[in-house]
Coordinates of C-alpha atoms in Angstrom, one line a residue:
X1 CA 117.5 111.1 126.1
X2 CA 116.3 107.6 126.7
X3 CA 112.6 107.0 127.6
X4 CA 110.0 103.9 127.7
X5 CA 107.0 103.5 127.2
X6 CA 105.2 100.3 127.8
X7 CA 101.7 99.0 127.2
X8 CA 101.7 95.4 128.5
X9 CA 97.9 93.8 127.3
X10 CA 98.6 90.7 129.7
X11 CA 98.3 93.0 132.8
X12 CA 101.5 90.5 133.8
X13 CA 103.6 93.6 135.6
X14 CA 102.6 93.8 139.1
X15 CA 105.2 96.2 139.8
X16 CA 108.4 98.6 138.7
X17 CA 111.3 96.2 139.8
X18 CA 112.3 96.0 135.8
X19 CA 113.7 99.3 135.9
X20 CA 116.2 98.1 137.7
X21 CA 117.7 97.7 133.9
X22 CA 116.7 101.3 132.9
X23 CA 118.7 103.6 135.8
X24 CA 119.2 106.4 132.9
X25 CA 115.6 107.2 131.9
X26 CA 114.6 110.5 131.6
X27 CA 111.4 109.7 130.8
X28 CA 108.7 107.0 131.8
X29 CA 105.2 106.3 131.0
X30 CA 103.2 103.3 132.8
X31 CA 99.9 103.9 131.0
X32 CA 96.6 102.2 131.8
X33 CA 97.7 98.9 131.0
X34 CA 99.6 98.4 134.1
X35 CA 96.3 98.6 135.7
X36 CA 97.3 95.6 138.0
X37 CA 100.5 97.3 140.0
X38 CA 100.8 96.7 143.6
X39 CA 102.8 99.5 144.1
X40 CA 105.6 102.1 142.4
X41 CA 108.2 101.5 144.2
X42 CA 110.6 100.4 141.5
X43 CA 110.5 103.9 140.2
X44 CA 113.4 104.2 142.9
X45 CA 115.4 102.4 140.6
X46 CA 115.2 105.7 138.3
X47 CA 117.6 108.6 138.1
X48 CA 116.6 111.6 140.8
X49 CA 116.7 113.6 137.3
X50 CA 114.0 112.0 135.9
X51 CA 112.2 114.5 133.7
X52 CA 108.8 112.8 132.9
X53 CA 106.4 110.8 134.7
X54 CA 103.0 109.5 133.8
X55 CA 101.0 107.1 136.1
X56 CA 98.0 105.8 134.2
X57 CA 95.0 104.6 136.9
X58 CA 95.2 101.6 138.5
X59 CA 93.0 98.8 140.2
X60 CA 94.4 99.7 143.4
X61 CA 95.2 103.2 145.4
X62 CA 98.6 103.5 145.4
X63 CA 100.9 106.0 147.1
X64 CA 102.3 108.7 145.6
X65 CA 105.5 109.0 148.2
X66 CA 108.0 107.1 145.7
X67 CA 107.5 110.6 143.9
X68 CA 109.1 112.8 146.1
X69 CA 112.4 112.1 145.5
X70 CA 112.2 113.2 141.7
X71 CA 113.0 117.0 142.6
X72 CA 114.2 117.8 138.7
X73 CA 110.5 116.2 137.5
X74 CA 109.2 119.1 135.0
X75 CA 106.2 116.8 133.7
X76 CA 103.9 115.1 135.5
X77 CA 100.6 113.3 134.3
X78 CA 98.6 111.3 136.7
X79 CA 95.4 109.5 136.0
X80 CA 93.5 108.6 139.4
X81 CA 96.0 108.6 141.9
X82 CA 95.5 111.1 145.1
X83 CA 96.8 108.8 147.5
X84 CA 99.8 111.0 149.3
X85 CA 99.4 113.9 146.3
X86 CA 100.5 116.7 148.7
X87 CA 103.9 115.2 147.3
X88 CA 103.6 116.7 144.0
X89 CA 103.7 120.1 145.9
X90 CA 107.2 119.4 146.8
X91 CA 108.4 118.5 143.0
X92 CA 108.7 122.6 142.2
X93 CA 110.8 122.4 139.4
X94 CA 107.1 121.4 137.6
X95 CA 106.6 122.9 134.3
X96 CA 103.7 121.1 133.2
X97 CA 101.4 119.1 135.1
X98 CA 98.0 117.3 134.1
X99 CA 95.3 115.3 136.7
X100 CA 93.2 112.9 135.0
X101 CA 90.2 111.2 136.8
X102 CA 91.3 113.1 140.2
X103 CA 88.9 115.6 142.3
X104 CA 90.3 118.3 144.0
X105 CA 89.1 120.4 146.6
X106 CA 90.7 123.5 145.0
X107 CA 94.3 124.3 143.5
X108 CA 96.1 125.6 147.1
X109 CA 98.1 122.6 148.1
X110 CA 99.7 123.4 145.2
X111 CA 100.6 126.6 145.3
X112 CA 104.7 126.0 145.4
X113 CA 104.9 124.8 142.4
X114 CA 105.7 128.4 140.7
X115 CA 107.4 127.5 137.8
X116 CA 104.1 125.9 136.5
X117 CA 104.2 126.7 132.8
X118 CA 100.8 124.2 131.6
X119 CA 98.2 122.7 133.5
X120 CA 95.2 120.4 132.2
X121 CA 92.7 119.1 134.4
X122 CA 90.3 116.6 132.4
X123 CA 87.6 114.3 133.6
X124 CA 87.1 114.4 137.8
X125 CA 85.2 116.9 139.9
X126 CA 87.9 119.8 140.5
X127 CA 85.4 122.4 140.0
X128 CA 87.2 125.4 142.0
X129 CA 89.9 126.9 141.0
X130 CA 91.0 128.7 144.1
X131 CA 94.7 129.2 144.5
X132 CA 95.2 129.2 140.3
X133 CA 96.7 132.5 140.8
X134 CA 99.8 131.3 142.5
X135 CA 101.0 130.0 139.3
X136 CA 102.7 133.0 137.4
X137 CA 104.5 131.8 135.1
X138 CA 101.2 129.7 133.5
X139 CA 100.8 129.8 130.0
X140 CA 98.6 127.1 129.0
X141 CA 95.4 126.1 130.8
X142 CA 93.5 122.9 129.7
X143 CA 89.9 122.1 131.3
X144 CA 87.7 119.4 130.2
X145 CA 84.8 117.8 130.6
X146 CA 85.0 118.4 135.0
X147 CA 82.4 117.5 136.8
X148 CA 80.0 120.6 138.3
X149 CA 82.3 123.0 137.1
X150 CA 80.8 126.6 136.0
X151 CA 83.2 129.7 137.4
X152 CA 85.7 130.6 135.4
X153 CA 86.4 133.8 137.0
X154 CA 89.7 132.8 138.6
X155 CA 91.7 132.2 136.0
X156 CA 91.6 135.9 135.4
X157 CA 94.3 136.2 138.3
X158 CA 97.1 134.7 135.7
X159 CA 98.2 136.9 133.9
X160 CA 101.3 134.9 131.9
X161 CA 98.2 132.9 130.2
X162 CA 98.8 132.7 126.4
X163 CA 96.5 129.7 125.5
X164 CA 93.4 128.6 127.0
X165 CA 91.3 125.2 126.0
X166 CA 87.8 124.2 127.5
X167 CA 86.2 121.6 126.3
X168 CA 82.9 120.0 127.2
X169 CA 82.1 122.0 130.4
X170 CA 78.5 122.0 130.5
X171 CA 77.6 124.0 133.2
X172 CA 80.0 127.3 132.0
X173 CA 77.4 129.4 130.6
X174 CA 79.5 133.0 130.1
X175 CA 83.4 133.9 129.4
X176 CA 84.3 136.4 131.8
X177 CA 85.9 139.8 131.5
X178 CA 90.0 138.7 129.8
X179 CA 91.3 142.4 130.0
X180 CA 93.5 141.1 133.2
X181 CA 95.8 138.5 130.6
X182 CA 97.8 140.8 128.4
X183 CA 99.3 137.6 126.8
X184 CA 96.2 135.4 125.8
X185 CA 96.6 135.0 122.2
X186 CA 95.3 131.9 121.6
X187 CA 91.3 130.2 122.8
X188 CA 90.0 126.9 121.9
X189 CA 86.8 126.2 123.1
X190 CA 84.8 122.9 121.7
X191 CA 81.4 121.6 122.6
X192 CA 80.9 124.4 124.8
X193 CA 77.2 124.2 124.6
X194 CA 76.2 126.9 127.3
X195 CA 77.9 129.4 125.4
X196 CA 76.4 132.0 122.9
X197 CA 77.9 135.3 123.8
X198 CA 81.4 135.6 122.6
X199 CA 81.7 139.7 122.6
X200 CA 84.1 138.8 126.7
X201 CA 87.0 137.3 123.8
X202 CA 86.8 141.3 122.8
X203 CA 88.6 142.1 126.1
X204 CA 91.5 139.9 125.5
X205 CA 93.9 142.8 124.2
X206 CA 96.5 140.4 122.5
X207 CA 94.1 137.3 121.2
X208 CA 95.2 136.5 117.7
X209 CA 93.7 132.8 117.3
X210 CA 90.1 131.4 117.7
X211 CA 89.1 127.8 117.5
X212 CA 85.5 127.0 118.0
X213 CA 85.3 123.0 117.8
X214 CA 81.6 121.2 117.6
X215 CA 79.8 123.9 118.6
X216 CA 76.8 122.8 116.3
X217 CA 74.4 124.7 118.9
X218 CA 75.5 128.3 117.0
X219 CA 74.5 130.1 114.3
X220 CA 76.9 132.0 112.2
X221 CA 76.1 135.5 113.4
X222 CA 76.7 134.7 117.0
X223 CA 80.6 134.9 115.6
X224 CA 80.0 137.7 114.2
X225 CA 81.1 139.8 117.2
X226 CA 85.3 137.6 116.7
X227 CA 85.2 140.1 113.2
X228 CA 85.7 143.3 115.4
X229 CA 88.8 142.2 117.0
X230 CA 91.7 144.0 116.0
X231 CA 94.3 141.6 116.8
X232 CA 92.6 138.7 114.9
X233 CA 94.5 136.5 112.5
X234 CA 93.1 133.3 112.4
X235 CA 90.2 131.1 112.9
X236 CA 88.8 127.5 112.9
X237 CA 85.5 127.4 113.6
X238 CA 83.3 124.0 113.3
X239 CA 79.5 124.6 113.5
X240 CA 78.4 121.1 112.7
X241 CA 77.5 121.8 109.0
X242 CA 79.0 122.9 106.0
X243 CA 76.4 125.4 105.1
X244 CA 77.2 127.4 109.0
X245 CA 81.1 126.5 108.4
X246 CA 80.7 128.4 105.0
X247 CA 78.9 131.5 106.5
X248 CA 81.1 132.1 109.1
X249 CA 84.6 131.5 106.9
X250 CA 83.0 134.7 104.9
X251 CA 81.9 136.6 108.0
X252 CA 85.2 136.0 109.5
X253 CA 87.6 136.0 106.1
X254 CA 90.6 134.5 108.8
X255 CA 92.9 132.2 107.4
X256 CA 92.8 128.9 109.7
X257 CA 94.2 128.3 113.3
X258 CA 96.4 125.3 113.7
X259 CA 94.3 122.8 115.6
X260 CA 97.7 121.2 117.2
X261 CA 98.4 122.8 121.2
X262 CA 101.6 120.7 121.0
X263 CA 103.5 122.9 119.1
X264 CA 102.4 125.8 120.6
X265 CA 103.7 124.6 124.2
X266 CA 107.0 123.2 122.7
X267 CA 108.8 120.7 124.7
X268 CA 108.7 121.6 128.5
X269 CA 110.5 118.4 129.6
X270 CA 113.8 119.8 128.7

């Protein structure tokens, strides 16, 4: 399939019109160099099976209604833009979507969208999850670095999770209870700082993989709870020092977790 990707240092493009020369794209990507658009309402110039969409942030607050005629979209990223987002609700052939920069009240609007296979909210102030349990088919999660947010008790509601990464989220200070997600195999957490207690990972009856990432603020025996799973089979573990990295590799004895969530989502666009 045919896809562009442009990255225009100048900030020269204003607007979309140029696709005029690109009807066939599957897939496009105006990233945060077109920072100057006025608008998006070339992308009308694009196939209504358009696959792939990402909308880096602009200087201005653009409308999301060119969107809703994309009804095959099954990836979206957006940086910034809430302007007219209940239209994403309508795209429900969505397999993975991602919201960059954008605060949410809570995940309800959304709730149509029930093919959602991955979702990654990074950066912004979406700190309540509320209405993540409409998405059963969801089989990656991806929070980082949000704003204010500490509870995450609902994502105990999907139970089609396979994968979860948090990153940087200050203010969660436990893991709850995972026995509801038969299919978690798979947790990445990095720079989690208000974590210490890992023994909630225990209640995940199918996790295989473990990746603890710059989480310099342990000591090795506060892993030593991940040796009593009886599913595990590997493990990455970064404790900011080779002396702690050493300790736990020998408490653990786990051969090591690819780092790359790519390959474990496979290509969703399809």
């Amino acid at each position: 399939h045919t896809s562009i990707v442009k990255s225009p240092y100048d900030g020269s493009i204003t607007d979309l019109e140029f696709l005029r020369f690109f009807p066939e794209l599957r897939r496009f990507s105006a990233d945060a160099m077109y920072s100057n658009l006025a608008d998006i309402d070339g992308l009308r110039h694009l196939s209504q099976d358009l696959r792939s969409l990402t909308l880096g942030q602009t200087k201005r607050k653009l409308s999301l209604r060119p969107l809703a005629r994309f009804s095959q979209l099954r990836e979206l990223y957006l940086e910034g833009h809430t302007k007219d987002i209940a239209v994403v609700a309508g795209l429900t052939e969505m397999r993975r979507l991602t919201f960059r920069s954008i605060t949410l009240p809570d995940l309800t609007l959304f709730a149509p969208l029930d093919k959602l296979e991955a979702l990654d909210l990074k950066l912004g102030g979406t700190s309540n999850l509320a209405g993540i349990e409409a998405f059963q088919r969801l089989r990656y999660l991806e929070l980082w670095m949000i704003r204010g947010f500490a509870d995450l008790e609902p994502i105990t509601a999907c139970r089609s999770l396979e994968m979860l990464f948090l990153q940087a989220l200050k203010n969660v200070t436990a893991l709850p209870d995972l026995s509801s997600l038969p299919r978690l195999m798979r947790v990445h957490l990095e720079t989690m700082k208000g974590l210490r207690d890992f023994s909630p990972l225990l209640t995940a009856p199918a996790l295989e993989e473990v990746l603890l990432i710059d989480m310099g603020h342990l000591a090795p025996q506060d892993l030593a709870v991940l040796a009593t799973h009886p599913n595990r089979k590997r493990a990455s573990v970064g404790l900011g020092s080779d002396r702690k990295n050493a300790a736990v590799k020998q408490l653990l004895r786990l051969p090591k977790a690819p780092y790359d969530k790519e390959a474990f989502l496979g290509d969703l666009s399809a």
